[in-house]
Coordinates of C-alpha atoms in Angstrom, one line a residue:
Chain A
M1 CA -23.5 -21.4 -0.9
K2 CA -23.5 -17.7 -2.0
Y3 CA -25.7 -17.3 1.0
L4 CA -23.4 -18.9 3.6
V5 CA -20.6 -16.4 2.0
S6 CA -22.6 -13.8 3.1
F7 CA -23.2 -15.1 6.4
R8 CA -19.7 -15.3 6.7
N9 CA -18.8 -12.0 5.7
A10 CA -20.9 -10.6 8.5
F11 CA -19.7 -12.6 11.0
Y12 CA -16.1 -11.3 10.0
S13 CA -17.2 -8.0 9.9
T14 CA -18.9 -8.4 13.4
I15 CA -15.4 -9.4 14.8
A16 CA -13.3 -7.2 12.6
Y17 CA -13.4 -4.2 15.4
R18 CA -12.4 -5.9 18.4
G19 CA -13.0 -2.9 20.5
N20 CA -16.7 -1.9 19.3
F21 CA -17.5 -6.0 20.1
V22 CA -16.0 -5.9 23.6
L23 CA -17.5 -2.3 24.1
R24 CA -21.0 -3.6 23.6
L25 CA -20.5 -6.4 25.7
V26 CA -19.7 -4.3 28.7
T27 CA -22.3 -2.4 27.8
V28 CA -25.1 -4.9 27.9
S29 CA -23.1 -6.4 31.1
L30 CA -23.6 -3.1 32.8
Q31 CA -27.9 -2.9 31.8
I32 CA -27.3 -6.7 33.4
G33 CA -26.3 -5.7 36.4
V34 CA -28.6 -2.8 37.1
A35 CA -31.4 -5.0 36.1
V36 CA -30.4 -7.9 38.5
F37 CA -29.5 -5.4 41.2
M38 CA -32.8 -3.8 41.1
W39 CA -34.6 -7.0 41.2
Q40 CA -32.9 -8.0 43.7
A41 CA -34.0 -5.1 45.5
V42 CA -37.5 -5.7 44.7
F43 CA -37.4 -9.3 46.3
R44 CA -35.9 -8.1 49.2
F45 CA -38.2 -5.6 50.3
S46 CA -41.6 -7.2 49.2
G47 CA -40.4 -10.6 51.2
K48 CA -41.6 -12.5 48.3
G49 CA -39.7 -15.8 47.7
D50 CA -41.4 -15.7 43.9
I51 CA -42.4 -12.8 41.6
A52 CA -45.4 -14.1 38.8
G53 CA -43.8 -17.7 39.3
I54 CA -40.2 -16.7 39.3
D55 CA -37.8 -17.1 42.0
P56 CA -34.4 -14.6 42.4
L57 CA -32.0 -17.1 40.8
Q58 CA -34.8 -17.4 37.6
M59 CA -35.2 -13.7 37.3
T60 CA -31.1 -13.1 37.0
Y61 CA -31.1 -15.6 34.4
Y62 CA -34.0 -14.3 32.9
L63 CA -32.5 -10.9 32.7
I64 CA -29.1 -12.0 31.4
I65 CA -30.8 -14.1 28.6
V66 CA -33.5 -11.1 27.7
N67 CA -30.6 -8.5 27.3
L68 CA -28.6 -11.0 25.7
L69 CA -31.4 -11.6 23.4
S70 CA -31.9 -7.7 22.4
L71 CA -28.3 -8.3 21.0
I72 CA -29.3 -11.4 18.8
F73 CA -32.2 -9.3 18.1
S74 CA -30.6 -6.5 16.3
T75 CA -32.5 -3.8 14.6
S76 CA -29.6 -2.0 13.1
L77 CA -30.8 -3.5 9.3
I78 CA -33.2 -0.8 9.7
F79 CA -30.4 1.8 9.6
K80 CA -27.7 -0.3 7.3
F81 CA -30.5 -0.4 4.5
S82 CA -32.0 3.6 5.5
Q83 CA -27.8 4.4 4.8
L84 CA -28.1 2.3 1.6
V85 CA -31.2 3.9 0.4
R86 CA -29.5 7.4 0.9
S87 CA -26.1 7.1 -0.4
G88 CA -27.7 4.7 -3.5
N89 CA -25.4 2.1 -2.8
L90 CA -28.6 -0.3 -3.2
T91 CA -28.2 0.4 -7.1
I92 CA -25.1 -2.4 -6.7
L93 CA -26.8 -4.8 -4.3
L94 CA -30.2 -4.6 -6.5
L95 CA -27.8 -5.8 -9.9
R96 CA -26.9 -9.2 -8.2
P97 CA -28.2 -11.8 -9.1
V98 CA -29.4 -13.1 -5.3
K99 CA -32.7 -12.9 -3.5
L100 CA -31.9 -9.7 -1.5
L101 CA -34.1 -10.9 0.9
V102 CA -32.5 -14.2 1.7
Q103 CA -29.0 -12.6 1.6
A104 CA -29.7 -10.0 3.8
F105 CA -31.2 -13.1 6.5
F106 CA -27.7 -14.8 6.1
E107 CA -26.2 -11.3 6.6
Y108 CA -28.1 -10.5 9.7
V109 CA -27.4 -14.1 11.3
G110 CA -23.8 -13.7 10.3
L111 CA -23.9 -10.2 12.5
S112 CA -25.6 -12.0 15.8
F113 CA -23.6 -15.0 15.3
P114 CA -21.1 -14.1 18.0
Y115 CA -23.9 -13.1 20.6
L116 CA -25.6 -16.7 19.4
I117 CA -22.6 -18.5 20.7
I118 CA -22.6 -16.7 24.4
Y119 CA -26.6 -17.1 24.1
G120 CA -26.0 -20.9 23.9
F121 CA -23.3 -21.1 26.5
V122 CA -25.6 -18.9 29.1
L123 CA -28.4 -21.6 28.3
V124 CA -26.3 -24.3 28.7
V125 CA -25.5 -23.2 32.4
S126 CA -29.2 -22.0 32.9
S127 CA -30.8 -25.2 31.9
E128 CA -29.8 -26.5 35.4
T129 CA -32.1 -24.4 37.0
S130 CA -35.1 -24.8 34.2
S131 CA -34.9 -28.8 34.3
Q132 CA -36.2 -29.1 30.9
S133 CA -36.4 -32.4 29.1
F134 CA -34.7 -33.4 25.5
T135 CA -37.6 -32.7 24.0
E136 CA -38.6 -29.5 25.4
I137 CA -35.1 -27.8 24.5
L138 CA -35.4 -29.2 21.1
M139 CA -38.7 -27.3 21.0
T140 CA -37.4 -24.2 22.8
L141 CA -34.9 -24.5 20.1
A142 CA -37.2 -24.7 16.9
L143 CA -39.4 -21.9 18.6
F144 CA -36.0 -19.7 18.7
A145 CA -35.7 -20.6 15.1
I146 CA -39.0 -19.3 14.0
I147 CA -39.3 -16.3 16.1
Y148 CA -35.5 -15.4 15.0
I149 CA -37.6 -15.2 11.0
T150 CA -40.0 -13.4 12.4
F151 CA -38.0 -10.6 14.3
F152 CA -36.1 -10.5 11.0
L153 CA -39.1 -10.0 8.9
L154 CA -40.6 -7.0 11.0
I155 CA -37.2 -5.5 11.1
S156 CA -36.9 -5.8 7.0
A157 CA -40.8 -4.5 6.6
M158 CA -39.9 -1.6 9.1
S159 CA -36.8 -1.0 6.8
L160 CA -38.4 -0.7 3.8
V161 CA -39.7 2.8 5.2
S162 CA -36.2 4.0 4.4
F163 CA -37.7 4.4 0.2
W164 CA -39.7 7.1 1.1
L165 CA -38.2 8.3 5.2
I166 CA -34.4 9.7 4.4
Q167 CA -34.0 10.1 8.2
V168 CA -34.7 7.1 10.3
W169 CA -32.5 7.7 13.0
P170 CA -35.4 9.0 15.1
M171 CA -37.1 5.3 14.9
R172 CA -34.0 4.0 17.0
P173 CA -35.2 5.4 20.2
V174 CA -38.8 4.4 19.9
I175 CA -37.7 0.8 18.8
N176 CA -35.4 0.3 21.5
A177 CA -38.1 1.1 24.1
L178 CA -40.1 -1.3 22.3
F179 CA -37.7 -3.5 23.2
M180 CA -37.6 -2.5 26.5
L181 CA -41.1 -2.3 27.3
L182 CA -43.0 -5.1 25.3
G183 CA -39.6 -7.4 24.9
G184 CA -39.8 -7.6 28.9
Q185 CA -35.8 -6.4 29.1
A186 CA -36.8 -4.6 32.2
F187 CA -39.6 -6.6 33.6
P188 CA -41.1 -10.0 32.4
L189 CA -44.2 -9.0 30.8
Q190 CA -45.9 -11.6 33.6
V191 CA -46.0 -9.2 36.3
L192 CA -48.7 -7.3 33.9
P193 CA -52.4 -7.3 34.8
Q194 CA -54.5 -10.1 32.9
T195 CA -55.7 -7.0 30.6
F196 CA -52.2 -6.6 29.4
R197 CA -51.8 -10.4 28.8
W198 CA -52.1 -10.2 25.0
L199 CA -48.9 -7.9 25.0
E200 CA -47.1 -11.5 25.1
Y201 CA -47.3 -12.3 22.0
T202 CA -46.6 -9.1 20.1
P203 CA -43.6 -9.5 17.9
F204 CA -40.8 -7.7 20.5
A205 CA -42.4 -9.5 23.6
L206 CA -42.0 -13.2 21.6
A207 CA -38.4 -12.1 20.8
G208 CA -37.7 -11.1 24.1
N209 CA -40.1 -12.1 27.4
Q210 CA -41.4 -15.3 26.1
L211 CA -37.7 -16.7 24.2
A212 CA -36.2 -15.7 27.3
L213 CA -38.9 -17.6 29.9
L214 CA -38.8 -20.5 27.6
S215 CA -35.4 -21.1 28.1
L216 CA -36.2 -21.0 31.7
G217 CA -38.9 -23.6 31.3
K218 CA -41.4 -21.3 32.0
V219 CA -43.7 -21.9 29.4
S220 CA -46.2 -24.4 29.4
S221 CA -47.1 -26.5 26.0
V222 CA -50.4 -24.6 25.4
Q223 CA -48.7 -21.5 26.0
M224 CA -45.5 -23.0 23.3
L225 CA -48.6 -23.8 20.4
L226 CA -49.9 -20.0 21.0
V227 CA -46.4 -18.3 20.6
F228 CA -45.7 -20.6 17.7
L229 CA -49.4 -19.6 15.8
A230 CA -48.5 -15.9 16.7
S231 CA -45.0 -16.0 15.4
I232 CA -46.6 -17.7 12.2
S233 CA -49.1 -15.3 11.8
W234 CA -46.4 -12.1 12.2
S235 CA -44.4 -13.9 9.7
L236 CA -46.8 -14.3 7.5
V237 CA -48.2 -10.6 8.1
F238 CA -44.7 -9.2 7.6
L239 CA -44.2 -11.4 4.7
I240 CA -47.1 -9.3 2.6
L241 CA -46.0 -6.1 3.9
I242 CA -42.4 -6.8 2.4
K243 CA -43.9 -7.4 -1.1
E244 CA -46.2 -4.7 -1.0
L245 CA -43.5 -2.3 0.3
W246 CA -41.0 -3.4 -2.0
R247 CA -43.1 -3.2 -5.2
K248 CA -44.1 0.4 -4.4
G249 CA -40.5 1.2 -2.8
I250 CA -38.5 0.2 -5.9
H251 CA -40.4 2.8 -7.9
A252 CA -39.5 5.4 -5.4
Y253 CA -35.7 4.6 -5.3
E254 CA -33.8 7.0 -7.1
G255 CA -30.7 5.3 -6.7
V256 CA -29.2 9.1 -5.8
G257 CA -25.6 10.2 -6.9
S258 CA -23.6 9.2 -9.4
Chain B
M1 CA -22.2 -14.8 -31.0
T2 CA -22.0 -12.1 -33.9
K3 CA -20.2 -8.8 -33.7
S4 CA -23.7 -6.9 -35.5
E5 CA -26.1 -9.1 -32.4
K6 CA -27.8 -6.5 -30.5
N7 CA -27.0 -6.2 -26.6
L8 CA -29.2 -3.5 -26.0
Q9 CA -32.2 -1.2 -27.9
A10 CA -33.4 1.9 -26.7
K11 CA -36.5 3.0 -28.4
R12 CA -37.6 6.3 -27.9
I13 CA -37.0 6.2 -24.1
S14 CA -37.9 9.3 -21.7
F15 CA -37.7 9.4 -17.9
S16 CA -38.7 12.3 -15.5
Y17 CA -38.6 12.4 -11.7
M18 CA -39.9 15.0 -9.2
T19 CA -37.8 16.6 -7.2
Y20 CA -38.0 19.8 -4.4
E21 CA -36.4 23.0 -4.4
K22 CA -35.5 24.5 -1.0
N23 CA -36.0 28.0 0.1
S24 CA -32.0 29.1 2.3
G25 CA -32.6 30.5 5.6
L26 CA -35.1 30.0 8.7
L27 CA -38.1 31.3 7.0
G28 CA -37.4 29.5 3.9
S29 CA -37.0 26.4 6.0
L30 CA -39.9 27.0 7.9
H31 CA -42.1 27.5 4.7
D32 CA -40.6 24.5 3.5
F33 CA -41.9 22.5 6.7
V34 CA -45.1 23.3 5.9
H35 CA -45.3 23.6 1.8
R36 CA -42.5 21.9 0.1
R37 CA -42.2 23.3 -4.0
K38 CA -41.9 20.0 -6.5
R39 CA -40.2 20.3 -9.6
A40 CA -40.5 17.4 -12.8
V41 CA -36.6 17.1 -14.1
H42 CA -37.3 15.3 -17.3
A43 CA -33.9 13.7 -16.9
I44 CA -34.1 11.9 -20.6
H45 CA -36.1 13.0 -22.9
D46 CA -37.0 11.0 -26.7
I47 CA -33.4 8.5 -27.2
S48 CA -33.0 6.1 -29.4
F49 CA -30.3 3.8 -30.2
S50 CA -29.0 0.2 -30.1
I51 CA -25.9 -1.3 -29.0
N52 CA -24.2 -4.5 -30.7
S53 CA -22.4 -7.1 -29.3
G54 CA -18.7 -5.8 -28.8
E55 CA -18.8 -2.5 -29.5
I56 CA -17.3 -0.1 -27.1
V57 CA -19.9 2.9 -26.8
G58 CA -18.8 6.4 -24.5
L59 CA -21.6 8.0 -23.3
L60 CA -20.2 11.7 -22.8
G61 CA -22.5 15.2 -21.9
P62 CA -22.2 17.8 -19.4
N63 CA -22.9 18.1 -15.7
G64 CA -26.2 16.8 -15.3
A65 CA -26.8 15.9 -18.9
G66 CA -28.6 12.6 -18.0
K67 CA -25.3 10.1 -18.7
T68 CA -25.8 8.1 -15.4
T69 CA -29.3 7.8 -15.2
L70 CA -29.1 6.4 -18.7
I71 CA -26.6 4.0 -17.0
K72 CA -29.5 3.3 -14.6
L73 CA -32.1 2.8 -16.9
M74 CA -30.1 0.3 -19.1
T75 CA -29.1 -1.6 -16.1
G76 CA -32.5 -1.6 -15.0
I77 CA -32.2 0.6 -11.8
L78 CA -34.7 2.7 -12.9
P79 CA -38.0 2.2 -15.1
V80 CA -38.5 4.2 -18.4
N81 CA -41.6 6.4 -18.2
E82 CA -41.7 6.0 -22.0
G83 CA -40.4 3.8 -24.6
K84 CA -39.0 0.8 -23.9
I85 CA -35.5 -0.8 -23.4
D86 CA -34.8 -4.3 -25.1
A87 CA -31.8 -6.1 -24.0
F88 CA -30.7 -9.5 -25.6
S89 CA -33.6 -9.7 -27.8
G90 CA -36.3 -9.5 -25.1
I91 CA -35.2 -8.9 -21.7
N92 CA -36.5 -5.8 -20.1
P93 CA -34.1 -4.6 -17.7
F94 CA -36.4 -3.1 -14.7
E95 CA -37.7 -6.8 -14.2
K96 CA -34.0 -7.3 -12.6
S97 CA -34.4 -11.1 -14.0
S98 CA -31.2 -13.1 -12.7
A99 CA -30.5 -14.1 -16.7
Y100 CA -30.0 -10.5 -17.4
L101 CA -28.1 -9.8 -13.7
K102 CA -25.6 -13.0 -14.6
R103 CA -24.8 -11.1 -18.1
I104 CA -24.4 -7.7 -16.6
G105 CA -21.5 -6.2 -15.0
V106 CA -21.4 -2.8 -13.4
M107 CA -18.9 -0.5 -11.9
F108 CA -19.7 2.9 -10.3
G109 CA -16.7 5.0 -9.4
Q110 CA -18.6 6.6 -6.7
K111 CA -20.3 3.7 -5.6
S112 CA -18.3 0.5 -4.3
Q113 CA -19.3 -3.3 -3.7
L114 CA -16.2 -4.1 -2.0
I115 CA -16.6 -5.2 2.1
W116 CA -15.3 -1.9 3.7
D117 CA -13.9 -4.1 6.8
L118 CA -12.7 -6.9 4.7
P119 CA -9.7 -7.9 2.2
P120 CA -11.1 -7.5 -1.3
I121 CA -10.4 -11.6 -1.6
D122 CA -13.6 -12.2 0.6
T123 CA -15.9 -9.9 -1.7
L124 CA -14.7 -11.8 -4.7
I125 CA -15.0 -15.0 -3.2
M126 CA -18.6 -13.9 -2.4
L127 CA -19.3 -13.1 -6.1
R128 CA -17.2 -16.5 -6.9
E129 CA -20.6 -17.8 -5.5
I130 CA -23.1 -15.5 -6.6
Y131 CA -22.1 -16.1 -9.9
Q132 CA -21.3 -19.7 -9.7
I133 CA -17.5 -19.8 -11.0
P134 CA -15.8 -22.8 -10.6
K135 CA -13.1 -22.5 -8.1
P136 CA -9.9 -23.3 -10.5
V137 CA -11.7 -20.7 -13.2
F138 CA -12.1 -18.4 -10.6
E139 CA -8.5 -18.2 -9.5
K140 CA -7.1 -18.4 -12.7
R141 CA -8.9 -15.2 -13.7
L142 CA -8.2 -13.9 -10.6
S143 CA -4.5 -14.1 -11.1
F144 CA -4.6 -12.9 -14.3
F145 CA -6.6 -9.8 -13.3
T146 CA -4.7 -9.0 -10.6
K147 CA -1.5 -8.9 -12.0
Q148 CA -2.7 -7.3 -15.3
L149 CA -4.0 -4.1 -12.9
A150 CA -0.7 -4.8 -10.4
V151 CA -2.9 -5.1 -7.2
S152 CA -1.9 -8.7 -6.5
E153 CA -0.4 -8.0 -3.3
Q154 CA -3.1 -5.8 -1.8
L155 CA -6.0 -9.2 -1.8
Q156 CA -5.2 -9.9 1.5
I157 CA -5.6 -6.3 3.0
P158 CA -8.8 -4.4 4.8
V159 CA -10.4 -2.3 2.3
R160 CA -10.2 0.4 4.6
K161 CA -6.5 0.6 4.3
L162 CA -6.1 1.0 0.5
S163 CA -6.0 3.7 -1.8
L164 CA -8.4 5.1 -3.7
G165 CA -6.8 3.8 -7.2
Q166 CA -6.2 0.5 -5.4
R167 CA -9.8 0.2 -4.1
I168 CA -10.8 1.5 -7.9
K169 CA -9.0 -1.3 -9.3
F170 CA -10.5 -4.1 -7.1
E171 CA -14.3 -2.7 -8.2
L172 CA -13.3 -2.9 -12.0
I173 CA -12.2 -7.2 -11.1
C174 CA -15.7 -7.2 -9.4
A175 CA -17.5 -6.0 -12.1
I176 CA -15.8 -8.3 -14.5
I177 CA -15.0 -11.6 -12.5
H178 CA -18.1 -13.5 -14.1
Y179 CA -16.9 -12.2 -17.7
P180 CA -19.9 -10.1 -18.4
E181 CA -21.6 -9.9 -22.2
I182 CA -22.0 -6.0 -21.2
L183 CA -19.7 -3.7 -18.6
F184 CA -21.1 -0.6 -17.6
L185 CA -18.5 1.9 -16.5
D186 CA -19.3 5.1 -14.8
E187 CA -16.2 6.9 -14.1
P188 CA -14.3 3.9 -14.2
T189 CA -10.7 6.1 -13.9
I190 CA -11.6 8.5 -11.0
G191 CA -8.9 8.9 -8.4
I192 CA -6.6 6.9 -10.9
D193 CA -2.9 7.6 -11.6
V194 CA -1.6 8.3 -15.5
S195 CA 0.0 4.9 -15.3
S196 CA -2.4 2.9 -13.8
Q197 CA -5.3 4.8 -16.2
S198 CA -3.9 3.5 -19.0
N199 CA -2.9 0.1 -17.8
I200 CA -6.8 -0.3 -16.9
Y201 CA -7.2 1.0 -20.8
R202 CA -4.9 -1.5 -22.2
F203 CA -6.9 -4.3 -19.8
L204 CA -10.5 -3.0 -20.9
R205 CA -9.3 -3.3 -25.1
E206 CA -8.1 -6.9 -24.2
I207 CA -11.0 -8.0 -22.9
N208 CA -13.0 -6.5 -25.2
K209 CA -10.9 -8.0 -28.1
E210 CA -11.0 -11.4 -26.5
R211 CA -14.3 -12.0 -25.0
K212 CA -16.2 -9.6 -27.2
M213 CA -17.8 -7.8 -23.9
T214 CA -19.8 -4.9 -25.0
I215 CA -18.8 -1.8 -22.8
I216 CA -20.7 1.1 -21.9
L217 CA -18.6 4.1 -20.2
T218 CA -19.3 7.4 -19.1
S219 CA -16.7 9.8 -18.5
H220 CA -15.7 13.3 -17.7
N221 CA -11.9 12.0 -18.1
T222 CA -12.2 12.6 -22.2
K223 CA -8.9 10.1 -22.3
D224 CA -11.1 7.2 -21.4
I225 CA -13.2 8.1 -24.2
V226 CA -10.3 8.5 -26.7
A227 CA -8.4 5.3 -25.3
L228 CA -11.3 3.1 -25.5
A229 CA -14.7 4.1 -26.7
Q230 CA -15.5 2.8 -30.8
R231 CA -18.9 5.1 -31.0
V232 CA -19.9 8.1 -28.5
I233 CA -22.9 9.2 -27.7
I234 CA -23.5 12.5 -26.4
I235 CA -26.1 13.7 -24.5
A236 CA -27.4 17.3 -23.2
K237 CA -29.7 18.1 -21.3
G238 CA -32.0 14.5 -21.6
E239 CA -31.3 14.1 -25.2
K240 CA -29.2 12.7 -27.7
I241 CA -27.2 15.3 -29.9
F242 CA -24.4 13.2 -31.8
D243 CA -24.2 9.5 -31.9
G244 CA -21.3 8.1 -34.0
T245 CA -17.3 7.5 -34.1
P246 CA -15.1 9.8 -32.1
N247 CA -13.5 10.5 -35.6
A248 CA -16.8 11.2 -36.9
L249 CA -17.4 13.7 -33.8
I250 CA -13.3 15.3 -34.4
S251 CA -14.0 16.0 -38.1
E252 CA -17.8 17.0 -38.1
H253 CA -16.1 20.2 -35.6
A254 CA -13.1 20.0 -37.1
S255 CA -14.0 23.1 -39.2
Q256 CA -14.0 24.8 -35.6
Q257 CA -10.2 26.0 -35.0
I258 CA -9.1 26.8 -31.6
I259 CA -7.4 30.2 -31.3
E260 CA -5.5 30.4 -28.1
V261 CA -5.1 34.4 -26.6
T262 CA -3.2 35.4 -24.0
T263 CA -3.7 39.2 -22.9
D264 CA -2.2 41.5 -20.5
S265 CA -4.9 41.9 -18.1
P266 CA -8.0 39.5 -17.1
I267 CA -11.0 40.0 -19.1
E268 CA -14.0 40.6 -16.9
P269 CA -17.3 39.7 -17.4
L270 CA -16.0 37.1 -19.4
P271 CA -17.9 36.7 -22.9
I272 CA -20.1 33.7 -23.2
D273 CA -17.8 32.0 -26.2
L274 CA -14.1 32.5 -24.7
I275 CA -13.0 29.9 -22.3
E276 CA -10.5 30.9 -19.1
L277 CA -7.6 28.5 -19.7
G278 CA -5.4 30.4 -16.9
D279 CA -3.9 33.6 -15.7
C280 CA -4.6 36.3 -18.5
H281 CA -5.0 32.6 -21.0
Y282 CA -8.2 31.9 -23.2
Q283 CA -9.3 30.2 -26.1
F284 CA -13.0 30.3 -28.4
L285 CA -13.7 28.8 -31.2
S286 CA -12.4 30.1 -34.4
N287 CA -16.4 30.2 -36.2
D288 CA -17.9 31.2 -32.9
S289 CA -17.5 35.0 -33.6
A290 CA -16.8 37.1 -36.9
Q291 CA -14.8 39.2 -34.8
L292 CA -12.1 38.8 -31.9
P293 CA -14.4 38.7 -28.5
I294 CA -11.2 41.0 -26.7
A295 CA -9.7 44.1 -27.5
L296 CA -6.8 44.4 -29.7
A297 CA -5.0 46.6 -27.5
H298 CA -5.0 43.4 -24.9
I299 CA -3.5 41.0 -26.9
L300 CA -0.4 39.7 -26.2
S301 CA 0.0 36.7 -28.5
L302 CA -2.6 34.9 -30.8
K303 CA -2.0 31.0 -31.9
R304 CA -4.8 29.4 -33.9
R305 CA -4.5 25.0 -33.9
D306 CA -6.8 22.1 -34.6
G307 CA -9.1 21.0 -32.0
D308 CA -9.0 17.4 -29.7
L309 CA -12.0 15.9 -28.3
D310 CA -11.4 17.9 -25.1
E311 CA -11.6 20.9 -26.6
I312 CA -14.3 20.1 -29.1
L313 CA -16.3 18.9 -26.1
V314 CA -15.6 22.0 -24.1
G315 CA -16.5 24.4 -27.3
L316 CA -19.5 22.0 -27.7
F317 CA -20.8 22.0 -23.8
S318 CA -20.6 25.6 -23.2
K319 CA -22.7 26.7 -26.1
L320 CA -25.3 24.1 -25.0
E321 CA -24.8 26.1 -21.7
G322 CA -25.3 29.4 -23.3
K323 CA -28.2 28.5 -25.1
K324 CA -29.9 27.9 -21.8

C-alpha cells in the first residue's frame, strides 16, 4: 500500500500542471503529424502498397503508438535522480524505511499513467486493423508489462551515474537520439537491412519498435518468445548493474549542503 | 525504556572526504579541466559521546565545524572512516536497516520532504503508509500537531503556495508523525518568526516529555539551544571542544565578562579580539586583553556585563578563528 500512495502522488503531480500536460500532448501530436505525412509521401512516391509488411494505415497507427510509447517510456527519472544527488535531497529519501527501487518504479508508473490511458485507448482503436485474438492481446499486454520493467531498470541504472557525473543533461540528446533511432520513433526497424536486424532486441527497440508492432499484430509467436527472452536477459543485466552501481555510488554520495 | 538507556554511542569516530580547489579565471578553468587539485577535508576527528534516551542535545559550532556532517553520520547518510557509531545497542546507522529508519525522524531545515506540487496532506498520507500508522491514530496525531503549530488550515494548500515558515512547520510534522525515538533537527527554526519559534519550542518540549523522545539538534539560532537543549556539544574544526549542560558552559566562561565600547569613529583595522556590534559599537571579553584594544581618546562609553550563551559562543568561535 505504501508504494501505491507513491504511484498516486506521482500521478497527481503529472496532472497538477494542466498546461504542461496539454503542451506535451500537442508536441507529440506535431511529431506524429510530421512522421505520418513523411511516410504517406514515401508510400505515394514509391508506389508500393506496403513497406516491410506494413501498409499506409498500419504505418499511421505504428507512428501514433510508437510516439505515445516515447511518452510512457520516459527518461525523466535520470534527470530527477541527478537533481536529488546534486541538491542533496536524496538524503531525505534514504532515511525513509522503503525500498527505493520499488518506490521509484511506482512513481515511474504514476508519472506515465495518463499516457498509459491514452495508449490503451489508441490500442482499442487500432485493434480493428490488427485482428488479434484474445490470447494474443493478453500476450501483448504481458510483454508490455515485462518490457516496461526492463526499460525502467535501464533508466534506473543510467540514473545512478549521477553519483559521479554531477551534470547529466548532456545525456538527454543522446537518449532522445537513441529512442528516435533504435526505438523506431522515425521509422520501423524492419526497413533496415538484415545485418542490422539484431538492433530490434536492444532495450530501446523493445520499448518502441517491438511494442508498436506487437500492438499491430505484426510479431510472430517465435518473435514474441525472442522479445520475451531478450527482455528478461536485459532485466537481469540491469539489475546486477543497479546493485553494483548503488553499492559504490552510495559511498561516493556526500549529501551536499546542510 | 529507562532514562539512562543509551540511544546513540559514538566511539572515536572520524570522517574525511575529498574535495577540490578550483582556480579562477580562464587560465584557471582550463588548468582545472586538465588537472584538478584535490584536497582531503577532515570533517570529524576522533569524537566520542553517548546520548541517552529522552535527552535533548544541541550541537553547536561555527560554520563548517562539522555539525551537519555529524548528523549525517548519526543518521547513516555517511559512513564513518574510523571508529564506530552504535544506535539502540547494536545497529550500525549506515546499514540503513528498516528497523533503524523506523525509529528515527529527521528534519533538515534546508531540505524538503514535502511534495512540491501537492498539498502537505498528500505527503503525510504517504508517510502514514510508509510508517504503517493506523488511520485513527494518524488522524488524531495530525489534528494535534497541526493545531499545536497553527497550520490546520494549510493542510490542503499546495506546498508551493505556502510560506517558508508554514513549510518548515509541515517538515517538522513529517519528521515526527511516526513518533520516532530519536529526532534529528538541523536548523529547525530557519525562516520562522518569533511567535512560531516559541510555539515550536513548547511543542518539542512537550513531546520530549510525553514520549521520552531523544532530540538532537543543530542550530545557528542560540535561542533554540537555550530553549530546548539540556546538554550542549560544541564542535570546532571537526573536534569536540565542550560537552555538558548549557549552564556549565555559561559558568565555565562566566569569568569572561563582556565589555561594550562605543567609539567616536570606526576602528580600522579591527583587532582580532574585538567584535563589531554596529556603527562604532564593539565588544570584547574582559580577560582577552590586559589592556583595552582601543585607544582611550576614541572611547565615548564603556559598559561591563556578564555574557549570555550567544556572546560566549561568539567569543569562543572568534578565538578559534584567530587560532586558525
